[in-house]
mmCIF file with all atom_site columns, C-alpha atoms in Angstrom:
data_model
loop_
_atom_site.group_PDB
_atom_site.id
_atom_site.type_symbol
_atom_site.label_atom_id
_atom_site.label_alt_id
_atom_site.label_comp_id
_atom_site.label_asym_id
_atom_site.label_entity_id
_atom_site.label_seq_id
_atom_site.pdbx_PDB_ins_code
_atom_site.Cartn_x
_atom_site.Cartn_y
_atom_site.Cartn_z
_atom_site.occupancy
_atom_site.B_iso_or_equiv
_atom_site.pdbx_formal_charge
_atom_site.auth_seq_id
_atom_site.auth_comp_id
_atom_site.auth_asym_id
_atom_site.auth_atom_id
_atom_site.pdbx_PDB_model_num
ATOM 1  C CA . UNK A 1 1  ? 7.852   150.204 -92.815  1.00 54.00 ? 1  UNK A CA 1
ATOM 2  C CA . UNK A 1 2  ? 4.282   150.233 -91.632  1.00 64.00 ? 2  UNK A CA 1
ATOM 3  C CA . UNK A 1 3  ? 3.001   150.177 -95.209  1.00 69.00 ? 3  UNK A CA 1
ATOM 4  C CA . UNK A 1 4  ? 5.183   147.122 -95.951  1.00 75.00 ? 4  UNK A CA 1
ATOM 5  C CA . UNK A 1 5  ? 3.572   145.286 -93.055  1.00 78.00 ? 5  UNK A CA 1
ATOM 6  C CA . UNK A 1 6  ? 0.121   146.318 -94.256  1.00 79.00 ? 6  UNK A CA 1
ATOM 7  C CA . UNK A 1 7  ? 0.964   145.047 -97.746  1.00 79.00 ? 7  UNK A CA 1
ATOM 8  C CA . UNK A 1 8  ? 2.212   141.743 -96.370  1.00 88.00 ? 8  UNK A CA 1
ATOM 9  C CA . UNK A 1 9  ? -0.933  141.311 -94.308  1.00 90.00 ? 9  UNK A CA 1
ATOM 10 C CA . UNK A 1 10 ? -3.105  142.101 -97.337  1.00 90.00 ? 10 UNK A CA 1
ATOM 11 C CA . UNK A 1 11 ? -1.151  139.616 -99.450  1.00 92.00 ? 11 UNK A CA 1
ATOM 12 C CA . UNK A 1 12 ? -1.500  136.971 -96.769  1.00 94.00 ? 12 UNK A CA 1
ATOM 13 C CA . UNK A 1 13 ? -5.259  137.570 -96.476  1.00 94.00 ? 13 UNK A CA 1
ATOM 14 C CA . UNK A 1 14 ? -5.591  137.438 -100.271 1.00 95.00 ? 14 UNK A CA 1
ATOM 15 C CA . UNK A 1 15 ? -3.569  134.221 -100.413 1.00 96.00 ? 15 UNK A CA 1
ATOM 16 C CA . UNK A 1 16 ? -5.696  132.633 -97.681  1.00 96.00 ? 16 UNK A CA 1
ATOM 17 C CA . UNK A 1 17 ? -8.872  133.657 -99.528  1.00 97.00 ? 17 UNK A CA 1
ATOM 18 C CA . UNK A 1 18 ? -7.566  132.173 -102.783 1.00 98.00 ? 18 UNK A CA 1
ATOM 19 C CA . UNK A 1 19 ? -6.610  128.962 -100.988 1.00 98.00 ? 19 UNK A CA 1
ATOM 20 C CA . UNK A 1 20 ? -10.054 128.763 -99.394  1.00 98.00 ? 20 UNK A CA 1
ATOM 21 C CA . UNK A 1 21 ? -11.745 129.301 -102.755 1.00 98.00 ? 21 UNK A CA 1
ATOM 22 C CA . UNK A 1 22 ? -9.543  126.694 -104.461 1.00 98.00 ? 22 UNK A CA 1
ATOM 23 C CA . UNK A 1 23 ? -10.380 124.165 -101.745 1.00 98.00 ? 23 UNK A CA 1
ATOM 24 C CA . UNK A 1 24 ? -14.066 124.973 -102.086 1.00 98.00 ? 24 UNK A CA 1
ATOM 25 C CA . UNK A 1 25 ? -13.928 124.504 -105.872 1.00 98.00 ? 25 UNK A CA 1
ATOM 26 C CA . UNK A 1 26 ? -12.133 121.162 -105.467 1.00 98.00 ? 26 UNK A CA 1
ATOM 27 C CA . UNK A 1 27 ? -14.744 120.024 -102.953 1.00 98.00 ? 27 UNK A CA 1
ATOM 28 C CA . UNK A 1 28 ? -17.552 121.031 -105.312 1.00 98.00 ? 28 UNK A CA 1
ATOM 29 C CA . UNK A 1 29 ? -15.863 119.160 -108.173 1.00 98.00 ? 29 UNK A CA 1
ATOM 30 C CA . UNK A 1 30 ? -15.677 116.028 -106.026 1.00 98.00 ? 30 UNK A CA 1
ATOM 31 C CA . UNK A 1 31 ? -19.314 116.410 -105.079 1.00 98.00 ? 31 UNK A CA 1
ATOM 32 C CA . UNK A 1 32 ? -20.260 116.801 -108.742 1.00 98.00 ? 32 UNK A CA 1
ATOM 33 C CA . UNK A 1 33 ? -18.299 113.672 -109.667 1.00 98.00 ? 33 UNK A CA 1
ATOM 34 C CA . UNK A 1 34 ? -20.049 111.730 -106.889 1.00 98.00 ? 34 UNK A CA 1
ATOM 35 C CA . UNK A 1 35 ? -23.455 112.958 -108.032 1.00 98.00 ? 35 UNK A CA 1
ATOM 36 C CA . UNK A 1 36 ? -22.691 112.108 -111.664 1.00 98.00 ? 36 UNK A CA 1
ATOM 37 C CA . UNK A 1 37 ? -21.656 108.599 -110.669 1.00 98.00 ? 37 UNK A CA 1
ATOM 38 C CA . UNK A 1 38 ? -24.858 108.231 -108.643 1.00 98.00 ? 38 UNK A CA 1
ATOM 39 C CA . UNK A 1 39 ? -26.980 109.430 -111.577 1.00 98.00 ? 39 UNK A CA 1
ATOM 40 C CA . UNK A 1 40 ? -25.285 106.892 -113.850 1.00 98.00 ? 40 UNK A CA 1
ATOM 41 C CA . UNK A 1 41 ? -25.932 104.119 -111.322 1.00 98.00 ? 41 UNK A CA 1
ATOM 42 C CA . UNK A 1 42 ? -29.589 105.116 -110.984 1.00 98.00 ? 42 UNK A CA 1
ATOM 43 C CA . UNK A 1 43 ? -30.022 105.218 -114.776 1.00 98.00 ? 43 UNK A CA 1
ATOM 44 C CA . UNK A 1 44 ? -28.523 101.741 -115.041 1.00 98.00 ? 44 UNK A CA 1
ATOM 45 C CA . UNK A 1 45 ? -30.787 100.421 -112.281 1.00 98.00 ? 45 UNK A CA 1
ATOM 46 C CA . UNK A 1 46 ? -33.787 102.061 -113.948 1.00 98.00 ? 46 UNK A CA 1
ATOM 47 C CA . UNK A 1 47 ? -33.042 100.307 -117.259 1.00 98.00 ? 47 UNK A CA 1
ATOM 48 C CA . UNK A 1 48 ? -32.675 97.001  -115.433 1.00 98.00 ? 48 UNK A CA 1
ATOM 49 C CA . UNK A 1 49 ? -36.003 97.456  -113.652 1.00 98.00 ? 49 UNK A CA 1
ATOM 50 C CA . UNK A 1 50 ? -37.754 98.463  -116.890 1.00 98.00 ? 50 UNK A CA 1
ATOM 51 C CA . UNK A 1 51 ? -36.504 95.287  -118.516 1.00 98.00 ? 51 UNK A CA 1
ATOM 52 C CA . UNK A 1 52 ? -37.653 93.190  -115.567 1.00 98.00 ? 52 UNK A CA 1
ATOM 53 C CA . UNK A 1 53 ? -41.065 94.888  -115.668 1.00 98.00 ? 53 UNK A CA 1
ATOM 54 C CA . UNK A 1 54 ? -41.430 94.054  -119.352 1.00 98.00 ? 54 UNK A CA 1
ATOM 55 C CA . UNK A 1 55 ? -40.617 90.404  -118.663 1.00 97.00 ? 55 UNK A CA 1
ATOM 56 C CA . UNK A 1 56 ? -43.084 90.278  -115.765 1.00 97.00 ? 56 UNK A CA 1
ATOM 57 C CA . UNK A 1 57 ? -45.759 92.035  -117.811 1.00 96.00 ? 57 UNK A CA 1
ATOM 58 C CA . UNK A 1 58 ? -45.361 89.522  -120.621 1.00 97.00 ? 58 UNK A CA 1
ATOM 59 C CA . UNK A 1 59 ? -45.462 86.657  -118.112 1.00 96.00 ? 59 UNK A CA 1
ATOM 60 C CA . UNK A 1 60 ? -48.686 87.968  -116.552 1.00 94.00 ? 60 UNK A CA 1
ATOM 61 C CA . UNK A 1 61 ? -50.206 88.500  -119.980 1.00 92.00 ? 61 UNK A CA 1
ATOM 62 C CA . UNK A 1 62 ? -49.349 84.921  -120.940 1.00 92.00 ? 62 UNK A CA 1
ATOM 63 C CA . UNK A 1 63 ? -50.852 83.587  -117.695 1.00 91.00 ? 63 UNK A CA 1
ATOM 64 C CA . UNK A 1 64 ? -54.029 85.580  -118.231 1.00 89.00 ? 64 UNK A CA 1
ATOM 65 C CA . UNK A 1 65 ? -54.419 84.386  -121.805 1.00 90.00 ? 65 UNK A CA 1
ATOM 66 C CA . UNK A 1 66 ? -53.892 80.758  -120.712 1.00 89.00 ? 66 UNK A CA 1
ATOM 67 C CA . UNK A 1 67 ? -56.442 80.990  -117.896 1.00 87.00 ? 67 UNK A CA 1
ATOM 68 C CA . UNK A 1 68 ? -60.121 80.468  -118.570 1.00 81.00 ? 68 UNK A CA 1
ATOM 69 C CA . UNK A 1 69 ? -61.002 82.941  -115.793 1.00 80.00 ? 69 UNK A CA 1
ATOM 70 C CA . UNK A 1 70 ? -59.845 85.854  -117.947 1.00 74.00 ? 70 UNK A CA 1
ATOM 71 C CA . UNK A 1 71 ? -61.319 84.595  -121.211 1.00 72.00 ? 71 UNK A CA 1
ATOM 72 C CA . UNK A 1 72 ? -64.519 86.097  -122.567 1.00 67.00 ? 72 UNK A CA 1
ATOM 73 C CA . UNK A 1 73 ? -67.041 83.489  -123.614 1.00 61.00 ? 73 UNK A CA 1
ATOM 74 C CA . UNK A 1 74 ? -69.698 83.843  -126.255 1.00 58.00 ? 74 UNK A CA 1
ATOM 75 C CA . UNK A 1 75 ? -72.185 81.739  -124.236 1.00 55.00 ? 75 UNK A CA 1
ATOM 76 C CA . UNK A 1 76 ? -72.381 84.363  -121.471 1.00 54.00 ? 76 UNK A CA 1
ATOM 77 C CA . UNK A 1 77 ? -73.141 87.155  -123.896 1.00 52.00 ? 77 UNK A CA 1
ATOM 78 C CA . UNK A 1 78 ? -75.777 85.050  -125.702 1.00 52.00 ? 78 UNK A CA 1
ATOM 79 C CA . UNK A 1 79 ? -77.689 84.462  -122.421 1.00 51.00 ? 79 UNK A CA 1
ATOM 80 C CA . UNK A 1 80 ? -78.464 88.148  -122.010 1.00 50.00 ? 80 UNK A CA 1
#
């Protein structure tokens, strides 16, 4: 009878350990899903910001080419 009780206790401990491990795996899966979603969101934001940077860079380039301040003049180089 004592060995039956020992076996039951061992089975219960094993079952509790399995349950704990299953819960831990499920929690890690949820964390991984959350991280994957965050990575996707960051990638999307990064692409958006790259596109905005290209537009701003082109705008600045156009402003600089239209401004006489940023133009090189031949008269200045001829004076030297």
